[in-house]
Coordinates of C-alpha atoms and ligand atoms in Angstrom, one line a residue:
X844 CA -65.2 -51.9 85.4
X845 CA -66.1 -53.9 82.8
X846 CA -66.0 -57.4 83.2
X847 CA -65.7 -60.5 80.5
X848 CA -65.2 -64.1 81.0
X849 CA -62.1 -64.2 79.1
X850 CA -60.0 -61.3 78.0
X851 CA -57.7 -62.4 74.9
X852 CA -54.5 -59.9 74.2
X853 CA -53.8 -59.9 70.7
X854 CA -55.9 -60.1 67.7
X855 CA -53.7 -62.2 65.4
X856 CA -54.5 -65.5 63.9
X857 CA -54.7 -67.0 66.9
X858 CA -56.7 -64.6 68.8
X859 CA -59.3 -64.1 66.4
X860 CA -59.6 -67.7 66.0
X861 CA -60.0 -68.2 69.9
X862 CA -62.5 -65.1 69.9
X863 CA -65.0 -67.2 67.2
X864 CA -64.5 -70.4 69.2
X865 CA -65.3 -69.0 72.6
X866 CA -68.0 -66.3 71.1
X867 CA -69.4 -69.1 69.4
X868 CA -69.7 -71.4 72.9
X869 CA -71.6 -68.2 74.4
X870 CA -69.2 -66.8 76.3
X871 CA -68.4 -62.9 76.8
X872 CA -65.0 -61.9 75.0
X873 CA -63.0 -58.9 75.3
X874 CA -60.0 -58.6 72.3
X875 CA -57.4 -56.5 72.9
X876 CA -55.2 -55.5 70.2
X877 CA -52.6 -52.7 70.4
X878 CA -52.5 -52.2 66.6
X879 CA -55.1 -49.7 65.0
X880 CA -55.4 -51.0 61.6
X881 CA -55.1 -54.7 60.5
X882 CA -51.2 -55.8 59.9
X883 CA -51.8 -55.7 56.0
X884 CA -48.5 -57.7 55.2
X885 CA -48.7 -61.6 55.1
X886 CA -46.3 -63.7 57.2
X887 CA -47.6 -67.0 56.9
X888 CA -48.5 -68.3 53.3
X889 CA -48.9 -72.1 54.0
X890 CA -51.4 -74.2 55.7
X891 CA -52.5 -77.5 56.0
X892 CA -55.3 -79.9 55.8
X893 CA -55.8 -79.7 59.5
X894 CA -56.2 -76.2 59.6
X895 CA -58.9 -76.5 56.5
X896 CA -60.7 -78.5 58.5
X897 CA -60.8 -75.8 61.5
X898 CA -61.7 -73.2 59.0
X899 CA -64.5 -75.5 58.0
X900 CA -65.6 -75.9 61.1
X901 CA -66.3 -72.0 61.8
X902 CA -68.0 -71.6 58.2
X903 CA -65.5 -70.7 56.3
X904 CA -64.4 -73.9 54.1
X905 CA -61.3 -72.9 52.0
X906 CA -63.8 -74.3 48.7
X907 CA -65.5 -71.0 49.6
X908 CA -62.8 -68.7 49.3
X909 CA -60.8 -69.5 46.3
X910 CA -59.1 -66.2 46.0
X911 CA -57.8 -66.4 49.2
X912 CA -56.8 -69.9 49.6
X913 CA -55.2 -71.9 46.8
X914 CA -55.2 -75.8 47.1
X915 CA -51.7 -76.7 46.1
X916 CA -51.5 -80.1 43.6
X917 CA -47.8 -80.6 43.1
X918 CA -44.3 -81.5 44.4
X919 CA -42.0 -79.3 46.7
X920 CA -38.7 -80.0 45.0
X921 CA -35.8 -79.6 46.6
X922 CA -32.4 -78.7 44.6
X923 CA -28.8 -78.5 44.8
X924 CA -26.6 -75.6 43.4
X925 CA -26.7 -76.9 40.0
X926 CA -30.2 -77.3 39.7
X927 CA -30.4 -81.3 40.3
X928 CA -33.3 -82.5 42.5
X929 CA -32.3 -83.5 46.3
X930 CA -35.7 -84.6 47.4
X931 CA -39.4 -84.2 46.1
X932 CA -42.0 -84.2 48.2
X933 CA -45.4 -85.3 47.2
X934 CA -47.7 -82.4 48.2
X935 CA -50.5 -83.3 46.1
X936 CA -54.0 -85.0 47.2
X937 CA -55.9 -84.7 50.5
X938 CA -54.5 -85.2 54.0
X939 CA -55.8 -87.1 57.1
X940 CA -58.2 -84.4 57.9
X941 CA -60.2 -84.6 54.4
X942 CA -58.7 -81.4 52.8
X943 CA -55.7 -80.8 50.9
X944 CA -52.8 -81.4 52.4
X945 CA -50.9 -78.4 51.3
X946 CA -52.8 -75.1 50.9
X947 CA -51.0 -71.4 50.0
X948 CA -53.1 -68.2 51.0
X949 CA -53.2 -64.8 51.6
X950 CA -52.8 -64.1 55.1
X951 CA -54.4 -60.6 55.4
X952 CA -57.6 -61.7 53.7
X953 CA -57.7 -65.0 55.7
X954 CA -57.6 -63.2 58.8
X955 CA -60.3 -60.4 57.6
X956 CA -62.8 -63.6 57.1
X957 CA -62.2 -64.7 60.3
X958 CA -62.4 -61.4 62.3
X959 CA -65.7 -60.4 60.4
X960 CA -67.0 -63.5 61.9
X961 CA -66.1 -62.2 65.4
X962 CA -67.0 -58.7 65.1
X963 CA -70.3 -60.1 64.1
X964 CA -70.7 -61.8 67.2
X965 CA -72.5 -59.8 69.8
X966 CA -71.1 -61.1 72.8
X967 CA -67.3 -60.3 71.4
X968 CA -66.0 -57.1 71.9
X969 CA -62.6 -56.0 69.9
X970 CA -60.9 -52.9 71.0
X971 CA -58.4 -51.7 68.4
X972 CA -55.6 -49.7 69.5
X973 CA -55.9 -51.1 73.0
X974 CA -52.7 -52.4 74.4
X975 CA -53.0 -54.8 77.6
X976 CA -49.8 -53.1 79.9
X977 CA -50.0 -54.7 83.4
X978 CA -52.3 -57.0 85.3
X979 CA -53.5 -58.0 88.9
X980 CA -54.4 -61.7 89.7
X981 CA -56.6 -62.9 92.2
X982 CA -58.4 -66.1 92.8
X983 CA -61.7 -65.1 90.9
X984 CA -60.1 -63.5 88.1
X985 CA -57.4 -61.4 86.1
X986 CA -57.6 -57.1 86.3
X987 CA -56.0 -56.3 83.0
X988 CA -54.6 -52.3 82.9
X989 CA -55.2 -51.0 79.6
X990 CA -53.9 -48.2 77.3
X991 CA -55.2 -46.9 74.6
X992 CA -53.6 -43.6 73.4
X993 CA -54.3 -40.7 75.9
X994 CA -57.0 -43.0 78.1
X995 CA -55.8 -45.8 80.3
X996 CA -58.8 -48.2 82.2
X997 CA -59.0 -51.4 83.5
X998 CA -60.8 -54.7 82.7
X999 CA -61.8 -57.6 84.3
X1000 CA -61.6 -61.3 82.9
X1001 CA -62.2 -64.8 84.6
X1002 CA -59.4 -65.7 82.4
X1003 CA -56.7 -63.9 80.2
X1004 CA -55.1 -65.5 77.1
X1005 CA -51.7 -64.0 75.9
X1006 CA -52.4 -64.2 72.1
X1007 CA -49.9 -61.5 71.8
X1008 CA -47.6 -63.1 69.4
X1009 CA -43.6 -63.2 70.0
X1010 CA -42.9 -60.7 72.9
X1011 CA -45.9 -61.5 74.6
X1012 CA -46.4 -59.4 77.7
X1013 CA -49.0 -62.1 78.9
X1014 CA -45.8 -64.2 78.9
X1015 CA -43.8 -62.1 81.1
X1016 CA -46.8 -61.5 83.7
X1017 CA -47.1 -65.6 83.8
X1018 CA -43.1 -65.9 84.9
X1019 CA -42.8 -68.1 82.2
X1020 CA -39.2 -68.9 81.1
X1021 CA -38.6 -69.8 77.4
X1022 CA -36.6 -72.7 76.2
X1023 CA -34.6 -71.6 73.4
X1024 CA -33.1 -73.9 71.0
X1025 CA -31.3 -71.6 68.6
X1026 CA -31.9 -69.5 65.8
X1027 CA -31.2 -69.3 62.0
X1028 CA -29.5 -66.8 60.0
X1029 CA -31.8 -63.9 58.9
X1030 CA -34.0 -64.0 55.9
X1031 CA -35.2 -61.5 53.1
X1032 CA -38.8 -62.4 52.7
X1033 CA -39.8 -60.9 49.3
X1034 CA -44.0 -60.9 48.1
X1035 CA -44.5 -60.4 44.6
X1036 CA -47.5 -60.0 42.4
X1037 CA -46.1 -61.4 39.4
X1038 CA -47.4 -61.6 35.5
X1039 CA -49.8 -64.5 34.7
X1040 CA -47.2 -65.7 31.9
X1041 CA -44.6 -66.3 35.0
X1042 CA -44.2 -69.7 36.1
X1043 CA -42.3 -72.0 37.8
X1044 CA -42.5 -76.1 37.7
X1045 CA -43.1 -77.2 40.5
X1046 CA -44.3 -73.8 41.8
X1047 CA -42.8 -75.1 45.6
X1048 CA -39.1 -74.9 45.3
X1049 CA -36.0 -75.1 47.7
X1050 CA -32.8 -74.1 46.4
X1051 CA -30.0 -75.5 48.4
X1052 CA -27.3 -73.3 46.7
X1053 CA -24.7 -72.3 49.4
X1054 CA -24.5 -69.3 47.6
X1055 CA -27.9 -67.8 48.3
X1056 CA -30.3 -70.6 50.1
X1057 CA -33.6 -69.6 48.8
X1058 CA -37.5 -70.6 49.2
X1059 CA -39.8 -70.2 46.6
X1060 CA -43.5 -70.6 47.1
X1061 CA -47.1 -69.6 45.9
X1062 CA -48.5 -67.0 48.2
X1063 CA -52.1 -67.1 47.6
X1064 CA -53.7 -66.7 44.4
X1065 CA -51.9 -64.7 42.0
X1066 CA -48.8 -64.2 44.4
X1067 CA -45.4 -65.6 45.1
X1068 CA -43.1 -65.7 47.6
X1069 CA -39.2 -65.7 47.9
X1070 CA -37.4 -65.8 50.8
X1071 CA -33.6 -65.2 50.5
X1072 CA -30.9 -66.1 53.5
X1073 CA -28.5 -63.5 54.5
X1074 CA -25.0 -64.5 54.5
X1075 CA -23.4 -63.6 57.9
X1076 CA -20.7 -60.7 55.9
X1077 CA -23.8 -58.9 54.7
X1078 CA -24.8 -55.9 56.2
X1079 CA -28.5 -55.9 57.2
X1080 CA -29.6 -52.6 56.5
X1081 CA -28.4 -53.1 52.8
X1082 CA -29.9 -56.7 52.3
X1083 CA -33.2 -55.7 53.8
X1084 CA -33.7 -52.8 51.1
X1085 CA -35.9 -53.2 48.1
X1086 CA -33.0 -52.6 46.2
X1087 CA -31.5 -56.1 47.2
X1088 CA -34.9 -57.7 46.7
X1089 CA -35.0 -56.6 42.6
X1090 CA -31.5 -57.5 42.6
X1091 CA -32.1 -61.1 44.2
X1092 CA -35.2 -61.5 41.9
X1093 CA -33.6 -60.6 38.5
X1094 CA -31.8 -64.1 38.4
X1095 CA -35.6 -65.5 38.4
X1096 CA -36.6 -63.1 35.5
X1097 CA -38.6 -61.2 37.6
X1098 CA -38.3 -57.4 37.3
X1099 CA -40.3 -54.0 37.9
X1100 CA -41.4 -54.8 33.9
X1101 CA -43.3 -58.0 34.8
X1102 CA -44.0 -57.8 38.4
X1103 CA -44.9 -55.5 41.5
X1104 CA -43.4 -55.8 44.8
X1105 CA -45.9 -56.2 47.8
X1106 CA -43.2 -56.0 50.0
X1107 CA -39.8 -57.2 51.3
X1108 CA -38.7 -57.7 55.2
X1109 CA -36.1 -59.3 57.0
X1110 CA -37.0 -61.7 59.6
X1111 CA -34.5 -63.7 62.1
X1112 CA -36.1 -67.2 62.8
X1113 CA -36.5 -68.4 65.9
X1114 CA -36.9 -71.8 67.8
X1115 CA -38.2 -71.7 71.2
X1116 CA -41.1 -72.5 73.2
X1117 CA -42.6 -71.3 76.6
X1118 CA -42.1 -74.0 79.5
X1119 CA -45.3 -73.3 81.2
X1120 CA -48.1 -72.5 79.3
X1121 CA -50.7 -71.4 82.1
X1122 CA -50.0 -69.8 85.1
X1123 CA -53.3 -69.5 87.1
X1124 CA -55.9 -67.6 85.1
X1125 CA -53.1 -66.5 82.6
X1126 CA -52.8 -68.6 79.5
X1127 CA -50.7 -68.5 76.4
X1128 CA -51.3 -69.3 72.9
X1129 CA -49.7 -69.1 69.5
X1130 CA -46.4 -67.0 69.2
X1131 CA -46.9 -66.3 72.6
X1132 CA -46.0 -70.1 73.9
X1133 CA -43.8 -70.8 70.5
X1134 CA -42.0 -69.5 67.6
X1135 CA -40.2 -71.8 64.9
X1136 CA -38.5 -71.5 61.6
X1137 CA -41.1 -71.1 58.9
X1138 CA -39.4 -73.9 56.9
X1139 CA -42.1 -76.5 57.5
X1140 CA -44.8 -73.6 57.1
X1141 CA -46.4 -74.5 60.7
X1142 CA -46.2 -71.3 62.9
X1143 CA -49.5 -70.0 62.7
X1144 CA -50.9 -73.7 62.1
X1145 CA -49.7 -74.5 65.5
X1146 CA -51.4 -71.6 66.9
X1147 CA -54.5 -72.4 65.5
X1148 CA -54.0 -76.0 66.9
X1149 CA -53.5 -74.4 70.1
X1150 CA -56.9 -72.6 70.0
X1151 CA -58.8 -75.8 69.2
X1152 CA -57.3 -77.4 72.5
X1153 CA -57.7 -74.6 74.7
X1154 CA -61.2 -73.5 73.7
X1155 CA -63.1 -76.4 74.5
X1156 CA -61.4 -76.9 78.1
X1157 CA -61.8 -73.5 78.8
X1158 CA -65.5 -73.7 77.9
X1159 CA -66.0 -76.3 80.4
X1160 CA -64.0 -75.0 82.9
X1161 CA -66.2 -71.5 82.9
X1162 CA -69.4 -73.9 82.9
X1163 CA -67.9 -75.2 86.4
X1164 CA -65.9 -78.3 85.2
X1165 CA -62.5 -78.4 87.3
X1166 CA -60.0 -76.2 86.2
X1167 CA -57.4 -78.8 86.4
X1168 CA -58.7 -79.6 82.8
X1169 CA -56.6 -76.7 81.9
X1170 CA -53.5 -78.1 83.2
X1171 CA -53.5 -80.9 80.3
X1172 CA -53.7 -77.8 77.6
X1173 CA -50.1 -77.0 78.0
X1174 CA -48.6 -80.5 78.2
X1175 CA -50.6 -81.8 75.2
X1176 CA -49.7 -79.0 73.0
X1177 CA -46.3 -78.4 73.9
X1178 CA -45.2 -81.9 73.0
X1179 CA -46.8 -81.7 69.6
X1180 CA -45.4 -78.1 68.8
X1181 CA -41.8 -79.4 70.0
X1182 CA -42.0 -81.9 67.3
X1183 CA -42.4 -79.3 64.9
X1184 CA -39.9 -77.1 66.3
X1185 CA -37.3 -80.2 66.0
X1186 CA -38.6 -80.7 62.4
X1187 CA -38.3 -77.3 61.3
X1188 CA -35.1 -77.1 62.7
X1189 CA -33.9 -80.4 60.9
X1190 CA -35.2 -78.7 57.5
X1191 CA -33.2 -75.4 58.3
X1192 CA -29.8 -76.9 58.9
X1193 CA -30.0 -78.6 55.6
X1194 CA -31.2 -75.6 53.9
X1195 CA -28.9 -73.4 55.6
X1196 CA -25.6 -75.3 55.2
X1197 CA -23.0 -73.2 53.6
X1198 CA -19.9 -75.0 54.3
X1199 CA -18.9 -76.7 51.1
X1200 CA -17.8 -79.9 53.0
X1201 CA -21.1 -80.2 54.7
X1202 CA -23.1 -79.0 51.5
X1203 CA -21.3 -82.1 49.6
X1204 CA -22.0 -84.5 52.3
X1205 CA -25.7 -83.6 52.3
X1206 CA -26.1 -83.6 48.7
X1207 CA -24.7 -86.8 48.3
X1208 CA -26.7 -88.2 51.1
X1209 CA -29.9 -86.5 49.8
X1210 CA -29.4 -88.0 46.1
X1211 CA -28.6 -91.4 47.9
X1212 CA -31.8 -91.1 49.8
X1213 CA -33.8 -90.0 46.7
X1214 CA -32.6 -92.9 44.5
X1215 CA -34.1 -95.3 47.1
X1216 CA -37.2 -93.2 47.9
X1217 CA -39.1 -91.0 45.7
X1218 CA -41.7 -88.5 45.9
X1219 CA -42.2 -88.8 49.8
X1220 CA -45.5 -88.4 51.5
X1221 CA -45.6 -85.6 54.0
X1222 CA -44.7 -87.2 57.4
X1223 CA -47.3 -88.1 59.9
X1224 CA -48.5 -85.6 62.2
X1225 CA -47.0 -86.1 65.4
X1226 CA -49.1 -86.9 68.7
X1227 CA -50.1 -84.8 71.3
X1228 CA -47.8 -84.4 74.7
X1229 CA -49.4 -86.3 77.5
X1230 CA -52.6 -85.3 79.0
X1231 CA -56.2 -86.2 78.4
X1232 CA -55.2 -89.3 76.0
X1233 CA -54.0 -92.9 76.9
X1234 CA -50.8 -92.4 75.1
X1235 CA -51.2 -95.9 73.7
X1236 CA -51.7 -96.7 70.0
X1237 CA -53.0 -93.9 68.0
X1238 CA -54.4 -91.9 71.1
X1239 CA -53.2 -88.4 70.9
X1240 CA -53.1 -88.2 67.0
X1241 CA -55.6 -86.2 64.8
X1242 CA -58.6 -87.9 64.3
X1243 CA -59.0 -88.6 60.7
X1244 CA -61.9 -87.3 58.7
X1245 CA -62.8 -89.4 55.6
X1246 CA -65.7 -89.2 53.1
X1247 CA -69.0 -90.7 55.1
X1248 CA -72.6 -91.5 54.3
X1249 CA -75.7 -91.4 56.3
X1250 CA -79.0 -92.1 55.3
X1251 CA -79.5 -88.3 55.7
X1252 CA -76.3 -87.1 54.2
X1253 CA -73.2 -87.9 52.5
X1254 CA -70.0 -85.8 52.3
X1255 CA -66.7 -85.2 54.6
X1256 CA -67.5 -86.5 58.2
X1257 CA -67.9 -83.0 59.8
X1258 CA -70.6 -81.7 57.3
X1259 CA -72.3 -84.9 58.2
X1260 CA -72.3 -85.1 62.1
X1261 CA -70.8 -81.5 62.9
X1262 CA -67.7 -79.7 63.2
X1263 CA -64.5 -81.5 64.5
X1264 CA -61.7 -79.6 63.5
X1265 CA -58.6 -80.1 65.8
X1266 CA -60.3 -83.3 67.0
X1267 CA -57.8 -85.9 68.7
X1268 CA -58.3 -89.5 69.1
X1269 CA -57.9 -90.2 73.3
X1270 CA -57.6 -93.8 73.1
X1271 CA -57.1 -96.8 70.7
X1272 CA -54.8 -99.5 69.3
X1273 CA -53.1 -99.1 65.9
X1274 CA -55.3 -100.9 63.1
X1275 CA -58.6 -101.0 61.4
X1276 CA -60.5 -100.3 64.4
X1277 CA -58.7 -97.4 65.5
X1278 CA -60.0 -95.3 62.6
X1279 CA -63.2 -95.0 64.3
X1280 CA -63.7 -91.5 65.9
X1281 CA -63.3 -91.5 69.5
X1282 CA -64.2 -88.8 72.4
X1283 CA -61.4 -86.1 72.0
X1284 CA -61.6 -85.4 75.9
X1285 CA -62.5 -88.6 77.8
X1286 CA -64.0 -85.9 80.2
X1287 CA -67.7 -87.0 81.3
X1288 CA -69.1 -83.3 80.7
X1289 CA -67.2 -82.8 77.3
X1290 CA -70.2 -81.7 75.0
X1291 CA -68.4 -83.2 71.6
X1292 CA -68.6 -86.7 73.6
X1293 CA -71.9 -86.7 72.5
X1294 CA -71.1 -86.4 68.7
X1295 CA -68.8 -89.1 68.8
X1296 CA -71.1 -91.5 70.7
X1297 CA -73.1 -91.0 67.8
X1298 CA -70.7 -92.7 65.4
X1299 CA -69.9 -95.3 68.3
X1300 CA -72.9 -96.3 69.2
X1301 CA -73.9 -96.8 65.7
X1302 CA -70.7 -99.2 65.2
X1303 CA -72.3 -101.3 68.2
X1304 CA -75.2 -102.0 65.9
X1305 CA -78.6 -102.2 66.9
X1306 CA -80.5 -100.3 69.4
X1307 CA -81.7 -96.7 67.7
X1308 CA -78.7 -96.0 65.7
X1309 CA -77.5 -97.7 62.8
X1310 CA -74.2 -96.2 62.0
X1311 CA -71.6 -98.2 61.2
X1312 CA -67.7 -97.1 61.3
X1313 CA -65.7 -99.1 58.7
X1314 CA -62.0 -98.3 58.4
X1315 CA -61.1 -98.9 54.9
X1316 CA -59.5 -97.1 51.6
X1317 CA -62.0 -95.0 50.1
X1318 CA -61.6 -94.8 46.4
X1319 CA -62.3 -92.4 44.1
X1320 CA -62.3 -89.7 46.8
X1321 CA -58.8 -88.0 46.1
X1322 CA -55.8 -89.4 46.7
X1323 CA -56.0 -91.3 50.9
X1324 CA -53.8 -90.4 53.0
X1325 CA -53.1 -92.2 55.4
X1326 CA -54.4 -95.3 53.7
X1327 CA -57.1 -96.2 55.8
X1328 CA -59.7 -93.4 56.0
X1329 CA -62.8 -93.4 58.1
X1330 CA -66.3 -94.6 56.4
X1331 CA -69.4 -94.2 58.2
X1332 CA -73.1 -96.2 56.9
X1333 CA -75.6 -95.3 58.8
X1334 CA -79.4 -95.1 58.9
X1335 CA -81.4 -94.0 62.2
X1336 CA -84.7 -95.3 63.3
X1337 CA -87.4 -93.8 65.0
X1338 CA -88.9 -95.2 68.5
X1339 CA -90.9 -97.2 66.4
X1340 CA -88.3 -98.8 64.4
X1341 CA -88.9 -97.1 61.2
X1342 CA -86.2 -95.5 59.2
X1343 CA -86.3 -91.6 60.0
X1344 CA -84.6 -89.1 57.8
X1345 CA -84.0 -86.8 60.6
X1346 CA -80.6 -85.1 60.8
X1347 CA -78.6 -86.6 63.6
X1348 CA -79.1 -84.2 66.3
X1349 CA -76.1 -81.7 67.5
X1350 CA -75.4 -81.7 71.3
X1351 CA -77.3 -79.7 73.5
X1352 CA -75.4 -77.2 75.6
X1353 CA -74.5 -78.3 79.1
X1354 CA -76.2 -76.1 81.5
X1355 CA -74.9 -74.6 84.7
X1356 CA -77.0 -71.5 84.8
X1357 CA -74.3 -69.2 83.9
X1358 CA -75.7 -66.4 81.6
X1359 CA -72.4 -66.8 79.2
X1360 CA -74.0 -70.1 77.8
X1361 CA -76.9 -68.7 76.4
X1362 CA -76.4 -69.2 72.7
Ligands
LIG1772 C1 -41.7 -64.6 57.3 C2 -42.4 -65.8 58.0 C3 -42.9 -67.0 57.3 C4 -44.3 -67.5 58.0 N1 -44.6 -68.7 57.0 C5 -46.0 -69.4 57.8 C6 -46.4 -70.1 56.9 O1 -46.5 -70.4 56.1 N2 -47.3 -71.3 57.7 C7 -47.5 -70.5 59.0 O2 -48.1 -71.6 59.4 N3 -47.0 -70.1 59.6 C8 -45.9 -69.2 59.3 N4 -45.4 -68.0 59.9 C9 -45.5 -68.2 61.2 C10 -46.8 -67.2 61.5 O3 -47.0 -66.1 60.6 C11 -47.1 -67.1 63.1 O4 -47.2 -68.2 63.5 C12 -48.6 -66.3 63.2 O5 -48.7 -65.1 62.4 C13 -48.5 -65.9 64.7 O6 -50.1 -65.6 65.2 P1 -50.0 -65.3 66.5 O7 -51.9 -65.0 66.3 O8 -49.9 -66.2 67.6 O9 -49.2 -63.9 66.8 P2 -49.2 -62.6 65.8 O10 -49.7 -62.7 64.5 O11 -47.8 -62.0 66.1 O12 -50.3 -61.6 66.7 C14 -50.1 -61.1 67.8 C15 -51.0 -59.7 67.9 O13 -50.9 -59.6 69.5 C16 -50.7 -57.9 69.4 N5 -50.4 -57.4 70.7 C17 -48.7 -57.9 71.2 N6 -48.9 -57.2 72.2 C18 -50.2 -56.8 72.8 C19 -50.8 -56.3 73.7 N7 -49.6 -56.2 75.1 N8 -52.0 -55.6 73.9 C20 -52.7 -56.2 72.8 N9 -51.8 -56.8 71.9 C21 -50.9 -56.7 71.7 C22 -49.9 -57.8 68.1 O14 -50.2 -56.4 67.7 C23 -50.4 -58.8 67.0 O15 -51.7 -58.3 66.2 C24 -44.5 -67.6 59.1 C25 -43.6 -66.6 59.9 C26 -42.8 -65.6 59.3 C27 -42.2 -64.6 60.1

């Protein structure tokens, strides 16, 4: 029987990102994907600055794939049935992670880029058309029973991660209950490639018209998406058809003469999360652990955040750290994702309102609020749930990334001291000093701790490193959000005290003697 360090069930965005992250740590990874060819149709269309930072971290900076990811530099406007504005969210500029706060992309193309990285790794094996069916667990690992067409076989994994989507079988194996907080009515999602002449201003719109709540957003270069809510009385079989899609698009001046239909599909949006994200050697990530209505564009982003929280903990545990470290993964991620689920539901409640009285009250309230505060910035990212961080001040919030300059390099922090997408601060008070990067783990064996120490040592000044971390607005580096970004100035001195132009060293891998850590 073949044996792996980690078996991942599911090769969607979550599974493929996890395969890349664990693969680059040197672990033997097997990915099982029940579908033969890749799913060719996009679901997610929006990603945020934190995901851009993660992509940069695996060597796919969004700026290198402009045909796939398009930074958004405009407002996201909500309008009432008469077309009057209810709310304007300012989605321009860069977010705390140093990339555009809002980006629209073509999901299948992005997934191809990530999967190409995974396939290029010798220690990562991907088996398509192979479905995880059942399992047996013991104290050393998990045996997964796999079905592949006519064939059936078994594989061993020291850990199994269920990145197998909303109907996760791994979740069933783990015996996890889902906390379900409701669902929203069905929506018809329609993607088109429209004539270059077709424009809408601003390109991202929410039409809060009770006759037909509609979302209209870009969907990656050259593509557009419409989402139309189905009313309770409408027949789902008819509403989900191509004919309905064209009929609804007509009011936007879109027809087969000026656009081609990429797809139309109906989705029932759900809001739920797993009560337990890990049971022994079975771990959940992505849609297997949580689902939310897509009104905030955060489902896939949340799955990728799961990966960033999980991969380094799994890496350390596979190297010999106490597996109790993995117990912090679920509570940290669950607390964070529940905030987004709640936010998505709040948006959904506003967007999906059809009762005339409720709609009138909503419109009056939103217009009054808009008169007081116009052009709202995006809301701050939530904090991780309880786990490794202290829970005080800014601990558990995302570590911001600014433009930094050191003697040898200048650019985004990750470009200067190495990738750090998904980094969260583990401790700190609010205020200027807290803009310093902190060890994301607070764990003595965390390899990333050394990255951050480079900066911290410098902050103290003196000794070998002369890196100074200051928190102050960086002017001329795009819009800064939050107002304080990290600025690192630094120079390194050699043992003789002379300045050196050597790059800041990457941390050495921790040695445990396990073959999986060979890089
Ligand atoms: C209409 C719509 C719009 C959305 N818009 C956004 C957005 O703008 N931004 C955003 O961030 N998110 C958005 N989302 C959410 C996003 O698409 C999902 O959160 C994301 O795709 C989930 O990724 P995943 O890898 O966890 O799961 P999936 O993409 O569902 O992948 C799971 C994979 O596991 C495989 N699998 C299942 N069972 C098995 C098994 N037993 N063995 C082997 N393989 C198995 C499946 O074939 C599948 O390939 C949207 C969703 C919808 C429906």
